[in-house]
Each structure stands twice: as C-alpha cells, then as structure tokens.
Amino acid sequence: MAGVSAVTLPSGEWTGWWECLGSRTESPAILNFHEGTVSGSGEDPFGPFEINGEFECKIDSAGSSMMSAFWIKQYKHQHAVRYETQTVNANSDTGQIVIRGSWQLHPPRSWEGAHGTFELRSAGSIEELPEEAARALKCLASSPSSKTSAQEAQTTMHLAEAAMVGRIVEQMKELQEVRMQLQNMRKTSLEASAFEAAAPEMGQALCIICNSHSRSSALVGCGHKALCHFCARSAFLSKVPCPTCQLQEGDS
C-alpha cells in the first residue's frame, strides 16, 4: 500500500517473564526480527526452547500505526506454547521496548494453568532504533488502536483468572493439610480406644507374671488365682510351679 512503511524491532537479548496461576517465571531469550518473522531461542526452568513466528509493525504517512505478532515457543522434547502480542511500547523511564500479551498451551488445553500473560523487555533503548522505527513505536504507545478495550478486558480477565486459580490452589493445599490432620487425629483416637478396650478395668489385679492382663485363672493344685489365662496355660504346659506358693501342678 502506498505511503505505508514496515518497521521492525531490535534483534538481540530480551528479558522478561510469563505468568501462570499467579506466579511469574523468568524467561530470557535471544530474539531475531527480520522481514516479518521472529525467531530465537532461550532457556527457563522448563528447559531450552526455540521460537518461531510472525511479526508485523507498520506506519503510514498520516502517522497511524498497527502491530501484530505471534510466535510458538517449542520446548525441547516437551510441550509448545503460543504467544500473542497485545501491546508494544517504550518504558518512559528506561526507554526499553516492552512487549506484553497472552500465552496458551499449543494446541489449546482447557485445564487450569494452560494460559496466562507475559512481558518481554529489550536490552537496548528505543533511542537506539532508527528514527522511523522509534517513531512507529511511540505512535503505537499513544494510539488507541494499539490496545483496544477488548484486549484490555482480556488481559485483565487473564490476570484475574490467574490470581483466582492461585488462591484456589492455596486453599486446596490448606484443605488437604487439614484433612491429613483430621485423619491423624482419628487414627490416634482409634488406637487409644483399642488400647483402652484391651486394658484391664481400673482396680482389677494384674497377672503376677506378665503384669499386663487381669488375673482370670486359678491353678488346680493350690487354687491360687494369680495368673491370667495365657500365663496359666503356659505354666500348666511347662509344669512351672505356682509363683505364689511354689506348689507344682499335680502335687497335693
């Protein structure tokens, strides 16, 4: 189209982050913008990745500008992520070029944590760009079309969803901890109940051999009731004398 010029962004080092479930992950990359394409590579906590996509930024003779960009970030031997740019402008303090937008797993997935927002910042300043490119970016920063109300709403929605999901995840963790505590308390209570059921009643005499079970059996020879059923049977089979009077079972 007559009077329309294409501009590009500076290639080189870009720093930034992507956000998921309320937390941000640093993800620096080396990006190359050339003839309508964007490519590059980098590494973050998920591993090394490569970037390939399309980029377009134009300014007409009237000073109006438009920008569109998307790329696929493919992790090595892993999943892929699609990035879509929503705004490109310059930071008023540092002069860095700032790209903001949204991302989602590629192909798209419906589960939580499958999408979020991102930001990238150039290593250099907008003042280092050719005059035409700098003018286009400044125009984008002030142009209403550079960030429509729909894009603002979408970005806000993504941030709200990420924050909400993050809170839900934390609440689920807390609920799981409470559930584990209740299970441990129930287990302890059952163990205590079982011990109490097995223990002799208060005030009841204990077996003088094991000192654990109540006295329930008397020896035939002497009639002393000093043993529990288990120890009395063992004493009878082993021909052990009565521990009270030393009378051998079977003696008169």
PDB file of N, CA, C and O in Angstrom, residues 18 35 43 49 81 86 103 113 134 148 151 176 202 205 240 245:
ATOM      1  N   TRP A  18       6.851 -14.969  32.160  1.00  0.00           N
ATOM      2  CA  TRP A  18       5.490 -15.405  31.847  1.00  0.00           C
ATOM      3  C   TRP A  18       4.827 -15.789  33.154  1.00  0.00           C
ATOM      4  O   TRP A  18       5.470 -16.267  34.084  1.00  0.00           O
ATOM      5  N   GLU A  35      12.295  -9.241   8.372  1.00  0.00           N
ATOM      6  CA  GLU A  35      11.383  -9.349   7.235  1.00  0.00           C
ATOM      7  C   GLU A  35      10.075 -10.055   7.611  1.00  0.00           C
ATOM      8  O   GLU A  35       9.656 -11.026   6.981  1.00  0.00           O
ATOM      9  N   GLU A  43      16.153 -20.279  27.435  1.00  0.00           N
ATOM     10  CA  GLU A  43      16.022 -21.347  28.416  1.00  0.00           C
ATOM     11  C   GLU A  43      15.398 -20.782  29.680  1.00  0.00           C
ATOM     12  O   GLU A  43      15.742 -19.682  30.119  1.00  0.00           O
ATOM     13  N   PHE A  49      14.404 -23.854  24.773  1.00  0.00           N
ATOM     14  CA  PHE A  49      13.292 -23.740  23.834  1.00  0.00           C
ATOM     15  C   PHE A  49      13.725 -22.962  22.593  1.00  0.00           C
ATOM     16  O   PHE A  49      14.754 -22.256  22.604  1.00  0.00           O
ATOM     17  N   VAL A  81       4.099 -23.685  23.327  1.00  0.00           N
ATOM     18  CA  VAL A  81       3.283 -22.590  23.834  1.00  0.00           C
ATOM     19  C   VAL A  81       3.137 -21.531  22.745  1.00  0.00           C
ATOM     20  O   VAL A  81       4.116 -21.188  22.070  1.00  0.00           O
ATOM     21  N   GLN A  86      -0.066  -8.187  22.460  1.00  0.00           N
ATOM     22  CA  GLN A  86      -1.184  -7.255  22.547  1.00  0.00           C
ATOM     23  C   GLN A  86      -0.727  -5.804  22.558  1.00  0.00           C
ATOM     24  O   GLN A  86      -1.426  -4.933  22.050  1.00  0.00           O
ATOM     25  N   TRP A 103      -0.431 -15.881  26.559  1.00  0.00           N
ATOM     26  CA  TRP A 103       0.061 -17.156  26.041  1.00  0.00           C
ATOM     27  C   TRP A 103      -0.928 -18.252  26.399  1.00  0.00           C
ATOM     28  O   TRP A 103      -1.721 -18.132  27.314  1.00  0.00           O
ATOM     29  N   GLY A 113      -4.124 -23.446  34.471  1.00  0.00           N
ATOM     30  CA  GLY A 113      -2.692 -23.306  34.251  1.00  0.00           C
ATOM     31  C   GLY A 113      -2.283 -23.477  32.805  1.00  0.00           C
ATOM     32  O   GLY A 113      -1.098 -23.546  32.495  1.00  0.00           O
ATOM     33  N   ALA A 134      11.565   4.070  15.780  1.00  0.00           N
ATOM     34  CA  ALA A 134      11.270   4.705  17.058  1.00  0.00           C
ATOM     35  C   ALA A 134       9.965   5.482  16.977  1.00  0.00           C
ATOM     36  O   ALA A 134       9.146   5.456  17.909  1.00  0.00           O
ATOM     37  N   THR A 148      -6.853  -2.092  22.331  1.00  0.00           N
ATOM     38  CA  THR A 148      -8.291  -1.914  22.329  1.00  0.00           C
ATOM     39  C   THR A 148      -8.874  -2.283  23.675  1.00  0.00           C
ATOM     40  O   THR A 148      -8.235  -2.934  24.503  1.00  0.00           O
ATOM     41  N   GLN A 151      -8.838  -5.960  24.208  1.00  0.00           N
ATOM     42  CA  GLN A 151      -7.558  -6.504  24.655  1.00  0.00           C
ATOM     43  C   GLN A 151      -7.327  -6.201  26.127  1.00  0.00           C
ATOM     44  O   GLN A 151      -6.809  -7.036  26.866  1.00  0.00           O
ATOM     45  N   GLN A 176      -6.179 -29.842  52.204  1.00  0.00           N
ATOM     46  CA  GLN A 176      -5.520 -31.145  52.248  1.00  0.00           C
ATOM     47  C   GLN A 176      -4.751 -31.315  53.551  1.00  0.00           C
ATOM     48  O   GLN A 176      -4.757 -32.402  54.156  1.00  0.00           O
ATOM     49  N   MET A 202     -10.007 -50.583  85.872  1.00  0.00           N
ATOM     50  CA  MET A 202      -9.284 -49.936  86.959  1.00  0.00           C
ATOM     51  C   MET A 202      -9.551 -50.688  88.279  1.00  0.00           C
ATOM     52  O   MET A 202     -10.686 -51.046  88.601  1.00  0.00           O
ATOM     53  N   ALA A 205      -6.838 -56.676  89.751  1.00  0.00           N
ATOM     54  CA  ALA A 205      -5.473 -57.147  89.935  1.00  0.00           C
ATOM     55  C   ALA A 205      -4.913 -57.700  88.637  1.00  0.00           C
ATOM     56  O   ALA A 205      -5.625 -58.299  87.830  1.00  0.00           O
ATOM     57  N   VAL A 240       5.459 -75.428  85.323  1.00  0.00           N
ATOM     58  CA  VAL A 240       6.093 -74.429  86.199  1.00  0.00           C
ATOM     59  C   VAL A 240       5.322 -74.387  87.516  1.00  0.00           C
ATOM     60  O   VAL A 240       4.081 -74.384  87.512  1.00  0.00           O
ATOM     61  N   CYS A 245       2.944 -70.033  95.789  1.00  0.00           N
ATOM     62  CA  CYS A 245       3.326 -70.977  96.839  1.00  0.00           C
ATOM     63  C   CYS A 245       4.359 -71.995  96.380  1.00  0.00           C
ATOM     64  O   CYS A 245       4.777 -72.852  97.170  1.00  0.00           O
TER      65      CYS A 245
END
